[in-house]
Coordinates of C-alpha atoms in Angstrom, one line a residue:
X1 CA 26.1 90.3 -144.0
X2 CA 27.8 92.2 -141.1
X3 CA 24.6 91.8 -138.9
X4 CA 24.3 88.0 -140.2
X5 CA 28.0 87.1 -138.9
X6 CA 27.3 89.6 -135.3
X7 CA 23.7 87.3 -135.2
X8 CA 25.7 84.0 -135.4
X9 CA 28.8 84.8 -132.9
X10 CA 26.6 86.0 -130.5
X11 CA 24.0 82.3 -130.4
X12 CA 27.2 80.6 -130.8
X13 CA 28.7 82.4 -127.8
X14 CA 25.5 82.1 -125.4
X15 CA 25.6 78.1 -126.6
X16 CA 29.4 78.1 -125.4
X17 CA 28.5 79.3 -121.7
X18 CA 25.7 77.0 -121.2
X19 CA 28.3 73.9 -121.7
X20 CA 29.8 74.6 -118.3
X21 CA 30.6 71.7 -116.4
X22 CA 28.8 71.9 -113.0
X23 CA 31.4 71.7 -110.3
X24 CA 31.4 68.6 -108.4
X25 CA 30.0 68.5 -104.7
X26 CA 31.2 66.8 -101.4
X27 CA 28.9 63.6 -101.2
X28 CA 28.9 62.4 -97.4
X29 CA 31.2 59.6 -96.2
X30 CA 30.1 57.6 -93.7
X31 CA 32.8 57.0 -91.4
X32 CA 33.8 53.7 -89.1
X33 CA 34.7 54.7 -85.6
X34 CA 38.0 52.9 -84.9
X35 CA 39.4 54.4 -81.5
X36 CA 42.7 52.7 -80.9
X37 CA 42.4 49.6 -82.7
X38 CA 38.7 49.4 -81.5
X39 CA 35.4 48.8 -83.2
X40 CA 31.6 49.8 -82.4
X41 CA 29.3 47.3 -82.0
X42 CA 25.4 47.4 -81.1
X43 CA 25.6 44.7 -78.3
X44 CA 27.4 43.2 -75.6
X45 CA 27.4 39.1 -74.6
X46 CA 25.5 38.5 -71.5
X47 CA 28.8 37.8 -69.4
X48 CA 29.7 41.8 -70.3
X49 CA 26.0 42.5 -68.9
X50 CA 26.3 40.9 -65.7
X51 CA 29.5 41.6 -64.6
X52 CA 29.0 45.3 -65.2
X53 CA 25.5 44.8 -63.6
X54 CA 27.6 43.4 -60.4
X55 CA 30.0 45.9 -60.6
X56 CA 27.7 49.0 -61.3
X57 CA 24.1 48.2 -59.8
X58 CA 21.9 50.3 -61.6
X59 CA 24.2 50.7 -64.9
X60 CA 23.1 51.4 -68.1
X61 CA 25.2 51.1 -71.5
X62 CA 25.2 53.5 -73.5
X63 CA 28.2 52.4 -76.5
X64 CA 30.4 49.8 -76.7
X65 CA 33.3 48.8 -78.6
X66 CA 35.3 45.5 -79.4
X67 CA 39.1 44.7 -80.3
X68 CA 40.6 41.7 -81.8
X69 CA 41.7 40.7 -78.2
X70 CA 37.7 40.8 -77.8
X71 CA 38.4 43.2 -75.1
X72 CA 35.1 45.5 -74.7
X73 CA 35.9 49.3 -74.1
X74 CA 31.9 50.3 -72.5
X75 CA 30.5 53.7 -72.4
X76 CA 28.4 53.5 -69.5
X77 CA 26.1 55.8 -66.7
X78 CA 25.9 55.0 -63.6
X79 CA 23.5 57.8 -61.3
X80 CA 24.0 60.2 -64.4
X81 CA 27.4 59.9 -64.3
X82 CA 29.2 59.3 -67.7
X83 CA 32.5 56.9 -67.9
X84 CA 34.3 54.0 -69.9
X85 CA 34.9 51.1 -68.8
X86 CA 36.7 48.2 -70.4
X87 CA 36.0 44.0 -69.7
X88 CA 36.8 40.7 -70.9
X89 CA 34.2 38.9 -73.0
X90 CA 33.9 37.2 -69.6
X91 CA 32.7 40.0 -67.9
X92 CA 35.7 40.6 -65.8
X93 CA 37.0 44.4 -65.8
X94 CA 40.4 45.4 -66.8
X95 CA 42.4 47.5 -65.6
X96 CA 43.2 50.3 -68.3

């Protein structure tokens, strides 16, 4: 009887540790970039690309990013040369 009871508390134990609850993982957020009130974008209108084009001969975008003013903030290379530069949706450069 003893060895019936020990038999019985022991599967009943080993059933107990398998009903662990796995511990929950970090899933990936995917964030927005929002820099000072402004938003990515994949493309510029043609206004943006020809005033930068007469600005910057040889420039080439690389990011750019739109307010609500639709004010563009341009991540751009000019000779390998990194900088941001931020326009109108006329094309005109501001002065930031």
């Amino acid at each position: 009887m003893k060895k019936l009871i020990l038999s019985a508390a022991i599967v009943l134990g080993s059933l107990s540790m398998h009903a662990e609850t796995a511990a929950a993982t970090n899933p990936m957020v995917q964030t927005v970039n929002d820099q000072d009130g402004y938003k990515e974008v994949d493309g510029v209108p043609a206004a943006v690309k020809k005033g930068l084009d007469e600005a910057y001969p040889g420039v080439v975008l690389e990011k750019a990013w739109v307010n609500d003013k639709k004010e563009y903030k341009i991540e751009i290379t000019v000779r390998g040369e990194k900088s941001i530069v931020y326009t109108d949706a006329s094309g005109n450069i501001l002065k930031k």
